[in-house]
Coordinates of C-alpha atoms in Angstrom, one line a residue:
X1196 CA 135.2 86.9 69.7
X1197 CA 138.5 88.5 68.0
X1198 CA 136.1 88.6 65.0
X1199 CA 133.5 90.6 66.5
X1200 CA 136.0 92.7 68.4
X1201 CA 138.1 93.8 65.3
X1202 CA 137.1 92.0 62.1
X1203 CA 140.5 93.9 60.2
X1204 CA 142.6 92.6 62.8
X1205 CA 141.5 89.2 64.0
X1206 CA 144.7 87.7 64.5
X1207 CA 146.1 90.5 66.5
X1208 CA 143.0 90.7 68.5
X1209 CA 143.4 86.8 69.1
X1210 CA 146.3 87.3 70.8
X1211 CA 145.7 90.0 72.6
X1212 CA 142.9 88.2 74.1
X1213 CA 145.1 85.2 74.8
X1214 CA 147.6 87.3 76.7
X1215 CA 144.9 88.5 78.4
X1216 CA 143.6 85.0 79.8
X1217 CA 147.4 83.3 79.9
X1218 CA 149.8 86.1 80.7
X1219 CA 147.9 89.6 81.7
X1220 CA 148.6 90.3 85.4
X1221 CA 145.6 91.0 86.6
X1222 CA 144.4 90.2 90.2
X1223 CA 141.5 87.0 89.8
X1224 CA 140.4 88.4 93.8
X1225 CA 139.8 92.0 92.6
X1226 CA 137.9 91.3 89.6
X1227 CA 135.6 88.4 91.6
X1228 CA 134.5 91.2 94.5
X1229 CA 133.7 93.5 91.9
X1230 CA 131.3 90.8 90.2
X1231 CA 130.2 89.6 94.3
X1232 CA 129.3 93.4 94.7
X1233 CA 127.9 94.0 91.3
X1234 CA 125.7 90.3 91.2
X1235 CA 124.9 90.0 95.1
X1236 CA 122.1 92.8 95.5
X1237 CA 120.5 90.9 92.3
X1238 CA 120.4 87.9 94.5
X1239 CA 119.5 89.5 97.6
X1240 CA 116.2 91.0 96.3
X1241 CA 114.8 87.7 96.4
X1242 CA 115.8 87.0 99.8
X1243 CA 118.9 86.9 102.1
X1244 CA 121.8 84.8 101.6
X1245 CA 120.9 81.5 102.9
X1246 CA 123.7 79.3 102.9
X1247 CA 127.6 79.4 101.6
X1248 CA 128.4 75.7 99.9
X1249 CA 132.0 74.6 99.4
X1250 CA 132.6 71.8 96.2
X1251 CA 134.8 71.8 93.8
X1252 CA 134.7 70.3 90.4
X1253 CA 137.0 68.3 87.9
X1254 CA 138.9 68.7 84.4
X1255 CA 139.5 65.4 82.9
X1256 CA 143.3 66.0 81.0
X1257 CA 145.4 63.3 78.6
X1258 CA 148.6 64.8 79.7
X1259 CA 150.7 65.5 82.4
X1260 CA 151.6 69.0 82.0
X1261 CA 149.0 71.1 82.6
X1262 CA 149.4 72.6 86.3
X1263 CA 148.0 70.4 89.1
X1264 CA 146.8 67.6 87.0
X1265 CA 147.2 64.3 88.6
X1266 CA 145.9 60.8 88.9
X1267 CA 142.7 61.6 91.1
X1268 CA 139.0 60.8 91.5
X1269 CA 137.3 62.9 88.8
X1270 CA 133.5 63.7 89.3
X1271 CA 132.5 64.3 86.0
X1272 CA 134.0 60.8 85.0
X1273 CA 132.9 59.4 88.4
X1274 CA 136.1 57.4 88.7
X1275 CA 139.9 57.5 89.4
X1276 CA 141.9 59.4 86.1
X1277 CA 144.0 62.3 85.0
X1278 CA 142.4 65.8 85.5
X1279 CA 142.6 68.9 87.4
X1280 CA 140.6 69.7 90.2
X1281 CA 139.6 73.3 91.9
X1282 CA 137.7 74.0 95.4
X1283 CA 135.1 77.0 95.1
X1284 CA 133.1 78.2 97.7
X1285 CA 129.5 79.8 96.7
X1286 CA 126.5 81.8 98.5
X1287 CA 123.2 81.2 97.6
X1288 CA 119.6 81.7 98.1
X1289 CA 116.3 80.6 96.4
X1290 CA 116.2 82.8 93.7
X1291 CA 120.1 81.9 92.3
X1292 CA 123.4 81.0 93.6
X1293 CA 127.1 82.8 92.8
X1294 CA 130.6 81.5 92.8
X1295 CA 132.9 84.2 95.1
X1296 CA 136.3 81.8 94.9
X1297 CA 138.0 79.2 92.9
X1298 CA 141.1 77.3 93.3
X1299 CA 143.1 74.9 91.8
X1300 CA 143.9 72.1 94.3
X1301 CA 147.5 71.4 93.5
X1302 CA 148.4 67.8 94.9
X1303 CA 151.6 67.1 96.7
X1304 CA 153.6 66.2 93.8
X1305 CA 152.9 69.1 92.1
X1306 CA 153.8 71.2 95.4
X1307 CA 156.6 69.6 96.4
X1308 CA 158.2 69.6 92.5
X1309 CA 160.1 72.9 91.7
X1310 CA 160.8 72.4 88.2
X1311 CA 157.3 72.0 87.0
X1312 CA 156.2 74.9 89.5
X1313 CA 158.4 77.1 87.9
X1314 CA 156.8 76.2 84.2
X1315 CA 154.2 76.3 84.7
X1316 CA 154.0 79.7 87.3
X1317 CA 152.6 78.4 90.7
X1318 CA 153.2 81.5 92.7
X1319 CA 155.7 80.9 95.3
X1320 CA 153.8 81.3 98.1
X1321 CA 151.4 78.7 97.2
X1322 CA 152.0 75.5 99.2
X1323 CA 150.0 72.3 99.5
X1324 CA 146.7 72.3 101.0
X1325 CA 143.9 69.6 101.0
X1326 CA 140.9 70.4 99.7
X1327 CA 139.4 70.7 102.9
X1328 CA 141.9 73.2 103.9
X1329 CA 141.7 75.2 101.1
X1330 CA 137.4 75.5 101.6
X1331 CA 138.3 76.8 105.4
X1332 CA 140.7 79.4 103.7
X1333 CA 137.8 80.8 101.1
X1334 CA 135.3 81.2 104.4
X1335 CA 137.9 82.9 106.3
X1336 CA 138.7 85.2 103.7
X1337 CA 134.8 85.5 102.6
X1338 CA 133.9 86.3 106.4
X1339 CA 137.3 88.9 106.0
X1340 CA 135.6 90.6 103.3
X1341 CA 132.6 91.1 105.3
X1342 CA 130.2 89.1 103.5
X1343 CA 126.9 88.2 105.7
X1344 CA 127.4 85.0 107.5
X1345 CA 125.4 82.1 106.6
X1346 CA 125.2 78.0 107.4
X1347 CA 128.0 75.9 105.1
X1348 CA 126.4 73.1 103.1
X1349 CA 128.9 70.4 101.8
X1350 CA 128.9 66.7 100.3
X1351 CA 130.7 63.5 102.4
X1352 CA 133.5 64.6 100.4
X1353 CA 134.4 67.1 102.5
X1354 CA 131.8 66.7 105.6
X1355 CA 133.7 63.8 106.9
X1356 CA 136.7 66.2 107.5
X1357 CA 136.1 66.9 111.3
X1358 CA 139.0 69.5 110.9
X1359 CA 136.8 71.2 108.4
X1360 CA 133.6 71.2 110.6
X1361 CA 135.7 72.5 113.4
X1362 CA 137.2 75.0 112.0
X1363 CA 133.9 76.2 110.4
X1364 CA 132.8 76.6 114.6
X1365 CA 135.8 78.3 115.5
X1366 CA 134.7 81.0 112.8
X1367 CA 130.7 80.9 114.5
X1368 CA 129.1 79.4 111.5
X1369 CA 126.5 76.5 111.7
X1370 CA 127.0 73.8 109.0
X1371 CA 124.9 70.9 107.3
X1372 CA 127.5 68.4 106.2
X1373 CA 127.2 65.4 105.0
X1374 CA 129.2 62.5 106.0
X1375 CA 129.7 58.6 105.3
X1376 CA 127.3 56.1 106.8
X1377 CA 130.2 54.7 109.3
X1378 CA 130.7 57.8 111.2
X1379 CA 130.9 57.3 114.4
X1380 CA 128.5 59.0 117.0
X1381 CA 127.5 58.6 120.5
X1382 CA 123.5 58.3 120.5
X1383 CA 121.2 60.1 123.6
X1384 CA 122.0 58.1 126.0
X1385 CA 125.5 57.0 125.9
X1386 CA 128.6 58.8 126.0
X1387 CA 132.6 57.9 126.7
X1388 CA 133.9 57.4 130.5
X1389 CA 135.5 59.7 132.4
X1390 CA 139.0 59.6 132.7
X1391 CA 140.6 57.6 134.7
X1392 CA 141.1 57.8 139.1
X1393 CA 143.9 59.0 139.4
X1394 CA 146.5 56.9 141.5
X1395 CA 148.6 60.2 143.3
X1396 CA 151.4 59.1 140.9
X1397 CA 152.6 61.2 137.5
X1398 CA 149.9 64.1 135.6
X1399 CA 146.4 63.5 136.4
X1400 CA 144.7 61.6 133.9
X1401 CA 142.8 63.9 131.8
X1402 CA 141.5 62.0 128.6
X1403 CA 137.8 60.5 127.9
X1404 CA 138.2 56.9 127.2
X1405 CA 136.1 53.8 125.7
X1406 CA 136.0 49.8 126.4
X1407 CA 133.7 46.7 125.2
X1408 CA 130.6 48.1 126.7
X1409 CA 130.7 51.9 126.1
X1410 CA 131.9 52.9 122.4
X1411 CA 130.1 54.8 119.7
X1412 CA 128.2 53.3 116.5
X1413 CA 127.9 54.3 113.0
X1414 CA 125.1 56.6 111.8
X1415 CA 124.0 53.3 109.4
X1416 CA 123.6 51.5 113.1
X1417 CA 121.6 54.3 114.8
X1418 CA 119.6 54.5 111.6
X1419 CA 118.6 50.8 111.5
X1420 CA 117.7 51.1 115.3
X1421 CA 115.3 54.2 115.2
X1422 CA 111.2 52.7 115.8
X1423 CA 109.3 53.3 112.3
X1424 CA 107.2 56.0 113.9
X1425 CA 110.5 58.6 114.1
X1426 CA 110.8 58.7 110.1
X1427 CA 108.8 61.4 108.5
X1428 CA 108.0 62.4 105.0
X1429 CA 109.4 65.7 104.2
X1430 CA 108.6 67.7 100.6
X1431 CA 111.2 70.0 100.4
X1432 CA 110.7 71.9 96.7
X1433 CA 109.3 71.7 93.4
X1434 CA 111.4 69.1 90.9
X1435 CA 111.2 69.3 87.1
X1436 CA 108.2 67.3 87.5
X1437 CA 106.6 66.2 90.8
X1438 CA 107.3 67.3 94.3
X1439 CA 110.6 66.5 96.0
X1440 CA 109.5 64.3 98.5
X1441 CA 111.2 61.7 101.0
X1442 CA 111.3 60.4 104.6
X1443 CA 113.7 61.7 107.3
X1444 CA 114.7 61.7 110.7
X1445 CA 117.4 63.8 112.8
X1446 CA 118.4 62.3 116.3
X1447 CA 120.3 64.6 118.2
X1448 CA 124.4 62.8 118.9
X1449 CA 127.6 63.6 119.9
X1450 CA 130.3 63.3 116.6
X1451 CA 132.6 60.3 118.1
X1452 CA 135.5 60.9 115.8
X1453 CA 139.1 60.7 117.9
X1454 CA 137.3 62.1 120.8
X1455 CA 139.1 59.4 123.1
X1456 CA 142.0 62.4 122.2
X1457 CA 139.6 65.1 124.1
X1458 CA 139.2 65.8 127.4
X1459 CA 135.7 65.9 127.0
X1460 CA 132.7 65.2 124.7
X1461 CA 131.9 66.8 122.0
X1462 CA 128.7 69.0 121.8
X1463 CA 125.1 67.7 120.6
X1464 CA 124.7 68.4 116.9
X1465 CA 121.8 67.1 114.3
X1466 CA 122.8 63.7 112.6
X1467 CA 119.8 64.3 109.6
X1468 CA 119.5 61.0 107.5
X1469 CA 117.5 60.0 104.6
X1470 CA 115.5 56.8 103.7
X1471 CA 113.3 56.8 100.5
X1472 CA 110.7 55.1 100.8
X1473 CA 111.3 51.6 98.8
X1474 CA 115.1 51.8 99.4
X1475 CA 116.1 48.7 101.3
X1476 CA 118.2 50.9 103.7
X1477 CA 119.1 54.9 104.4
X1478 CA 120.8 56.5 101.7
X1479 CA 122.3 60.0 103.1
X1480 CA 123.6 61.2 105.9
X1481 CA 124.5 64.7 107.5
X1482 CA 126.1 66.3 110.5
X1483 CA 124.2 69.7 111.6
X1484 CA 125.0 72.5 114.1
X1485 CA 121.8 74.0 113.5
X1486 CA 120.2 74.9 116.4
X1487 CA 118.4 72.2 118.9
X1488 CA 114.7 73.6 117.7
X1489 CA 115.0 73.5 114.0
X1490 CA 111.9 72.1 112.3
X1491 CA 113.1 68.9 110.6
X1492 CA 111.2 70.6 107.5
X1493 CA 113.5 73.4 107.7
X1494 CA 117.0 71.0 107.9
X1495 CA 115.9 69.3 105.6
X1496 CA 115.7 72.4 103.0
X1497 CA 118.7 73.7 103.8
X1498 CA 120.3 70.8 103.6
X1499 CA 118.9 70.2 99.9
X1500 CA 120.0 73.5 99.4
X1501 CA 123.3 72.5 97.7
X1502 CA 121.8 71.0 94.8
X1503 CA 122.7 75.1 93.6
X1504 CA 125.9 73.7 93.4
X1505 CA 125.5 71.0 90.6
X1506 CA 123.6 73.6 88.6
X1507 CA 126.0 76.0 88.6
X1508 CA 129.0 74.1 87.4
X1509 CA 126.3 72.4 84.7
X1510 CA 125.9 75.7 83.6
X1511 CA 129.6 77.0 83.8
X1512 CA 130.7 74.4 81.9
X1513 CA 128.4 73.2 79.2
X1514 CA 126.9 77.2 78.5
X1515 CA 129.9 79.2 79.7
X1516 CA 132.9 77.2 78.4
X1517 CA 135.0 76.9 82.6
X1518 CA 136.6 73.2 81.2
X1519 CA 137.2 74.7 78.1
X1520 CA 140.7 76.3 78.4
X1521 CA 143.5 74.8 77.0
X1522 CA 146.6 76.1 78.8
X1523 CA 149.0 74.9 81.0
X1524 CA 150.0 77.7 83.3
X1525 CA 148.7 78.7 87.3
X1526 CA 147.9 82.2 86.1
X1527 CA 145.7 81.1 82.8
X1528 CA 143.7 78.5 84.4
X1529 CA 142.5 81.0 87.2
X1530 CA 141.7 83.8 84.7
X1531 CA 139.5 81.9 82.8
X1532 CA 138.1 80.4 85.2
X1533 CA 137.4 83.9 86.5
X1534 CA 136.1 85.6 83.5
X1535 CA 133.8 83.0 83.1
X1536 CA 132.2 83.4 86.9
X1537 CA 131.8 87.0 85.6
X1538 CA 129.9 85.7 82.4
X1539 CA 128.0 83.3 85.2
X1540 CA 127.0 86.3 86.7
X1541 CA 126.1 88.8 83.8
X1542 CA 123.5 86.4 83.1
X1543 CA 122.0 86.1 86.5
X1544 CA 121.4 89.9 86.5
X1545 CA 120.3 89.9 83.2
X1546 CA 117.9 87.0 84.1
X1547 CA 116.5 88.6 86.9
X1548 CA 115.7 91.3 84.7
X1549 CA 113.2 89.2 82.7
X1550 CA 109.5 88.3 83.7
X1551 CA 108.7 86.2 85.8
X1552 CA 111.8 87.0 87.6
X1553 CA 111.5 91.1 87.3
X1554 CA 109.3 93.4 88.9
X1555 CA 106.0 94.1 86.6
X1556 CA 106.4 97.2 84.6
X1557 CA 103.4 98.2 84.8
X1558 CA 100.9 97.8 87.7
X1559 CA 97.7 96.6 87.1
X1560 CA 94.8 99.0 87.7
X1561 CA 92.6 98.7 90.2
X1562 CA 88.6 97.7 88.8
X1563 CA 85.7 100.9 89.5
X1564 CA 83.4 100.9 91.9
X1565 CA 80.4 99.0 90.9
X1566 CA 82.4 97.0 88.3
X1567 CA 79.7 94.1 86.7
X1568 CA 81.8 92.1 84.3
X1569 CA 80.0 90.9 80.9
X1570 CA 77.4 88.3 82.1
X1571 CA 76.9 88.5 85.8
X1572 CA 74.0 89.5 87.4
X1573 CA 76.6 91.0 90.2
X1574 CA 78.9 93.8 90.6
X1575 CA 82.7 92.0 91.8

């Protein structure tokens, strides 16, 4: 690039460009609203936001001083090693899907280290979060910003966080998330007692409680349970090749987790599970506040929805370059990581700017009166 940019002075221009990325201060949250406002009417042509899906995504590393990298369970390896993990949160519809933050998750021994914070420039006020916690601080500062509310689609990574999911319905927004197949939930039917009589003596007992005969079961349990009759096959879009096609069901429960710590149940929500046909047993699982009359078809798509996700970082990363920087600071590791969203979406406007995605140039005119094409004995 310093090449193109000034062929007489390429090593100048190299580092220029490198204190750019590493060293420039420049706000990362400024320049990613001007690409959101530039990229998100692009999008919107073909429809509405649909959903907002938190991930994040892994930087496999050799060494240990790079910021935040640590022993931890790396995706694109698919297995416990050194890398560097960020959190984004994304909005999406059909048509395409756009990153609108990125952080690095910094683990505890990174946070709680102040020598290798201050080499490595973690701001100060920077403090550990979990993952999860970080995710809830994107859609709170996304809903800040104004953007158009939508449901939140996430993997069991970060669906079986019930602080997450909470906190997602303090804000008001629905979610499809999915969880393990040993969540707990309290099928139609069943729910926890009461709290106890109270004797006259000490604070009223307040607390819902279980025993032997009335606890919850895992979604793998309800699952197994359900007659044959309440699974349905569901095609929910076109695949590289065939259909996307499986069978489903969604029985309305009550999420059991710690609830013997409320003093009441919590709400109905969708528990949506999968079983292709052929498997031996049910394969995914999801929690949904979606309301009580979605279509199955239609929980089903959104929940699908977040294969977006795994596209985008395929393309961030192997066309775009996000796991290619090689620095070791806070500050260059968001930068790049920002530039190359902007690159992400430069190429979604300029897609949608090219048949079959564009609107036809010209429009086709409309056939005379009377009009017999060659060979019929008929006028169309």
């Amino acid at each position: 690039m310093a090449a193109r940019v000034a062929p007489a002075q390429v090593q100048a221009k190299h580092q220029s460009l490198h204190h750019l990325v590493a060293k420039a201060d420049w706000s990362d949250e400024a320049v990613l609203r001007v690409v959101r406002q530039q990229v998100l009417p692009t999008i919107e042509r073909h429809g509405a936001i649909r959903a907002w899906i938190i991930d994040d995504t892994a930087f496999p590393k050799k060494g240990t001083h790079s910021v935040g990298v640590a022993r931890q369970y790396c995706g694109q390896l698919g297995k416990q090693d050194n890398c560097q993990v960020a959190v984004s949160l994304s909005v999406t519809n059909d048509h395409a899907s756009l990153p609108i933050a990125y952080r690095l998750y910094l683990p505890q021994a990174w946070a709680n280290d102040p020598d290798r914070r201050r080499r490595v420039g973690v701001p100060d006020d920077v403090t550990f979060q979990t993952k999860p916690q970080i995710a809830l601080g994107q859609i709170k500062s996304a809903l800040q910003a104004g953007m158009s509310a939508a449901a939140v689609l996430m993997d069991a990574g970060y669906g079986v966080d019930t602080g997450l999911r909470d906190g997602i319905t303090e804000l008001g927004l629905c979610y499809v998330a999915g969880i393990q197949s040993s969540t707990g939930v309290w099928v139609p039917g069943t729910a926890p007692k009461p709290p106890k009589r109270w004797s006259g003596n000490g604070r009223p007992p307040k607390l819902i409680r279980r025993d032997a005969a009335r606890k919850p079961i895992s979604a793998k349990e309800l699952a197994l349970s359900l007659p044959k009759q309440q699974w349905h096959r569901v095609t929910w879009r076109e695949g590289s090749n065939t259909k996307l096609t499986s069978r489903f069901t969604a029985v309305r429960v009550r999420p059991a987790h710690r609830d013997y710590n409320r003093t009441s149940p919590r709400p109905e929500e969708w528990c949506l599970i999968e079983w292709p046909k052929g498997e031996a047993e049910p394969t995914k699982y999801w929690l949904s506040t979606l309301p009580a009359d979605v279509p199955l078809r239609d929980l089903v798509d959104l929940a699908k929805l977040r294969w977006r996700i795994e596209r985008d970082y395929q393309e961030l990363k192997q066309e775009l370059g996000l796991g290619h920087y090689e620095g070791r600071g806070w500050r260059g590791f968001h930068h790049h990581a920002t530039l190359t969203i902007a690159a992400y979406g430069f190429l979604i406007t300029e897609r949608s700017a090219i048949p079959p995605s564009a609107a036809p140039m010209f429009k086709t005119p409309a056939l005379p009166n009377g009009y017999r094409p060659r060979g019929s004995p008929y006028p169309t």
